Amino acid sequence: MEEKKIIGDEEEKRMAGMEREKICRRCKCSYDVTSNSPSSCRFHPSFFVSRRHDDQKRYYELGPDDPPYAAKFYDCCGAEDPDAPGCTTDLHISYDDN
């Protein structure tokens, strides 16, 4: 005879809450899937890049050893602060989504 584990109401609610709360792969914030809307996630759709002044057409990702004369900015909007709020809003996308 196989035993079945009985889950209490509180435990069931906690488990349901875990399934509803996810982490967004764009903005890295946790969110409730039931309140996800097209303006929930604020992010930059492009990389924070560094462009050398002596070679304006060459782009590369910002590295720790970039020279001080490099212009650093988000390629999508031009914001120069790496902590600038995102320039685009959309639905959150979890790591579980394809």
PDB file of C-alpha atoms in Angstrom:
ATOM      1  CA  MET A   1       0.000   0.000   0.000  1.00  0.00           C
ATOM      2  CA  GLU A   2       1.385   3.379  -1.048  1.00  0.00           C
ATOM      3  CA  GLU A   3       1.203   6.335   1.348  1.00  0.00           C
ATOM      4  CA  LYS A   4       0.098   9.730   0.050  1.00  0.00           C
ATOM      5  CA  LYS A   5       1.440  12.882   1.613  1.00  0.00           C
ATOM      6  CA  ILE A   6      -1.276  15.345   2.523  1.00  0.00           C
ATOM      7  CA  ILE A   7      -0.362  18.978   1.920  1.00  0.00           C
ATOM      8  CA  GLY A   8      -1.972  21.606   4.113  1.00  0.00           C
ATOM      9  CA  ASP A   9      -3.669  24.735   2.739  1.00  0.00           C
ATOM     10  CA  GLU A  10      -0.787  27.011   3.766  1.00  0.00           C
ATOM     11  CA  GLU A  11       1.817  24.800   2.090  1.00  0.00           C
ATOM     12  CA  GLU A  12      -0.309  24.610  -1.066  1.00  0.00           C
ATOM     13  CA  LYS A  13      -0.606  28.418  -1.193  1.00  0.00           C
ATOM     14  CA  ARG A  14       3.150  28.795  -0.712  1.00  0.00           C
ATOM     15  CA  MET A  15       3.873  26.359  -3.543  1.00  0.00           C
ATOM     16  CA  ALA A  16       1.391  28.129  -5.848  1.00  0.00           C
ATOM     17  CA  GLY A  17       3.099  31.430  -5.051  1.00  0.00           C
ATOM     18  CA  MET A  18       6.482  29.979  -6.010  1.00  0.00           C
ATOM     19  CA  GLU A  19       5.085  28.968  -9.401  1.00  0.00           C
ATOM     20  CA  ARG A  20       3.692  32.472  -9.955  1.00  0.00           C
ATOM     21  CA  GLU A  21       6.903  34.309  -9.022  1.00  0.00           C
ATOM     22  CA  LYS A  22       9.677  34.204 -11.615  1.00  0.00           C
ATOM     23  CA  ILE A  23      12.924  36.035 -12.406  1.00  0.00           C
ATOM     24  CA  CYS A  24      13.077  38.109 -15.595  1.00  0.00           C
ATOM     25  CA  ARG A  25      16.051  37.344 -17.807  1.00  0.00           C
ATOM     26  CA  ARG A  26      16.028  40.886 -19.224  1.00  0.00           C
ATOM     27  CA  CYS A  27      15.909  43.067 -16.091  1.00  0.00           C
ATOM     28  CA  LYS A  28      16.816  40.364 -13.514  1.00  0.00           C
ATOM     29  CA  CYS A  29      13.884  41.397 -11.264  1.00  0.00           C
ATOM     30  CA  SER A  30      11.404  38.991  -9.722  1.00  0.00           C
ATOM     31  CA  TYR A  31       7.826  39.348 -10.922  1.00  0.00           C
ATOM     32  CA  ASP A  32       4.396  37.819 -10.492  1.00  0.00           C
ATOM     33  CA  VAL A  33       3.280  36.173 -13.742  1.00  0.00           C
ATOM     34  CA  THR A  34      -0.347  37.142 -13.057  1.00  0.00           C
ATOM     35  CA  SER A  35       0.478  40.862 -13.159  1.00  0.00           C
ATOM     36  CA  ASN A  36       2.915  40.827 -16.116  1.00  0.00           C
ATOM     37  CA  SER A  37       2.008  43.564 -18.622  1.00  0.00           C
ATOM     38  CA  PRO A  38       3.611  45.161 -21.719  1.00  0.00           C
ATOM     39  CA  SER A  39       5.068  47.914 -19.511  1.00  0.00           C
ATOM     40  CA  SER A  40       6.259  45.704 -16.616  1.00  0.00           C
ATOM     41  CA  CYS A  41       9.882  45.236 -17.703  1.00  0.00           C
ATOM     42  CA  ARG A  42      12.248  48.177 -18.329  1.00  0.00           C
ATOM     43  CA  PHE A  43      15.521  47.173 -20.019  1.00  0.00           C
ATOM     44  CA  HIS A  44      18.124  48.073 -22.660  1.00  0.00           C
ATOM     45  CA  PRO A  45      17.745  45.913 -25.800  1.00  0.00           C
ATOM     46  CA  SER A  46      21.414  46.445 -26.676  1.00  0.00           C
ATOM     47  CA  PHE A  47      24.799  46.099 -24.966  1.00  0.00           C
ATOM     48  CA  PHE A  48      26.748  48.695 -22.992  1.00  0.00           C
ATOM     49  CA  VAL A  49      29.578  49.209 -25.473  1.00  0.00           C
ATOM     50  CA  SER A  50      32.824  51.053 -25.787  1.00  0.00           C
ATOM     51  CA  ARG A  51      33.816  52.806 -28.989  1.00  0.00           C
ATOM     52  CA  ARG A  52      37.338  54.022 -29.556  1.00  0.00           C
ATOM     53  CA  HIS A  53      37.596  57.608 -30.783  1.00  0.00           C
ATOM     54  CA  ASP A  54      40.355  56.738 -33.256  1.00  0.00           C
ATOM     55  CA  ASP A  55      38.198  54.087 -34.932  1.00  0.00           C
ATOM     56  CA  GLN A  56      34.568  55.275 -34.883  1.00  0.00           C
ATOM     57  CA  LYS A  57      33.201  52.313 -36.843  1.00  0.00           C
ATOM     58  CA  ARG A  58      34.482  49.541 -34.600  1.00  0.00           C
ATOM     59  CA  TYR A  59      32.233  48.457 -31.722  1.00  0.00           C
ATOM     60  CA  TYR A  60      33.059  46.001 -28.995  1.00  0.00           C
ATOM     61  CA  GLU A  61      31.718  45.137 -25.560  1.00  0.00           C
ATOM     62  CA  LEU A  62      33.079  47.101 -22.631  1.00  0.00           C
ATOM     63  CA  GLY A  63      36.041  45.399 -21.013  1.00  0.00           C
ATOM     64  CA  PRO A  64      37.811  46.169 -17.721  1.00  0.00           C
ATOM     65  CA  ASP A  65      41.010  47.202 -19.509  1.00  0.00           C
ATOM     66  CA  ASP A  66      39.432  49.641 -21.980  1.00  0.00           C
ATOM     67  CA  PRO A  67      41.468  52.818 -22.464  1.00  0.00           C
ATOM     68  CA  PRO A  68      40.256  56.010 -20.741  1.00  0.00           C
ATOM     69  CA  TYR A  69      39.651  57.701 -24.115  1.00  0.00           C
ATOM     70  CA  ALA A  70      36.945  55.224 -25.060  1.00  0.00           C
ATOM     71  CA  ALA A  71      33.355  56.489 -25.232  1.00  0.00           C
ATOM     72  CA  LYS A  72      31.129  54.172 -23.167  1.00  0.00           C
ATOM     73  CA  PHE A  73      27.354  54.034 -23.690  1.00  0.00           C
ATOM     74  CA  TYR A  74      24.327  51.856 -24.372  1.00  0.00           C
ATOM     75  CA  ASP A  75      24.260  51.237 -28.096  1.00  0.00           C
ATOM     76  CA  CYS A  76      20.439  51.373 -28.168  1.00  0.00           C
ATOM     77  CA  CYS A  77      19.861  54.820 -26.643  1.00  0.00           C
ATOM     78  CA  GLY A  78      23.233  56.465 -26.007  1.00  0.00           C
ATOM     79  CA  ALA A  79      22.910  56.549 -22.189  1.00  0.00           C
ATOM     80  CA  GLU A  80      26.429  56.838 -20.740  1.00  0.00           C
ATOM     81  CA  ASP A  81      25.644  55.554 -17.249  1.00  0.00           C
ATOM     82  CA  PRO A  82      25.841  51.742 -16.980  1.00  0.00           C
ATOM     83  CA  ASP A  83      23.138  51.918 -14.279  1.00  0.00           C
ATOM     84  CA  ALA A  84      20.764  54.048 -16.399  1.00  0.00           C
ATOM     85  CA  PRO A  85      17.147  52.862 -16.393  1.00  0.00           C
ATOM     86  CA  GLY A  86      16.187  50.862 -19.462  1.00  0.00           C
ATOM     87  CA  CYS A  87      15.025  52.689 -22.567  1.00  0.00           C
ATOM     88  CA  THR A  88      12.463  50.048 -23.608  1.00  0.00           C
ATOM     89  CA  THR A  89       9.491  48.437 -21.886  1.00  0.00           C
ATOM     90  CA  ASP A  90       7.880  45.092 -22.623  1.00  0.00           C
ATOM     91  CA  LEU A  91       6.617  41.956 -20.895  1.00  0.00           C
ATOM     92  CA  HIS A  92       8.955  40.207 -18.471  1.00  0.00           C
ATOM     93  CA  ILE A  93      10.458  37.012 -19.899  1.00  0.00           C
ATOM     94  CA  SER A  94      11.421  34.291 -17.443  1.00  0.00           C
ATOM     95  CA  TYR A  95      14.303  31.881 -17.770  1.00  0.00           C
ATOM     96  CA  ASP A  96      11.655  29.163 -18.140  1.00  0.00           C
ATOM     97  CA  ASP A  97      10.301  30.750 -21.346  1.00  0.00           C
ATOM     98  CA  ASN A  98      11.820  29.759 -24.675  1.00  0.00           C
TER      99      ASN A  98
END
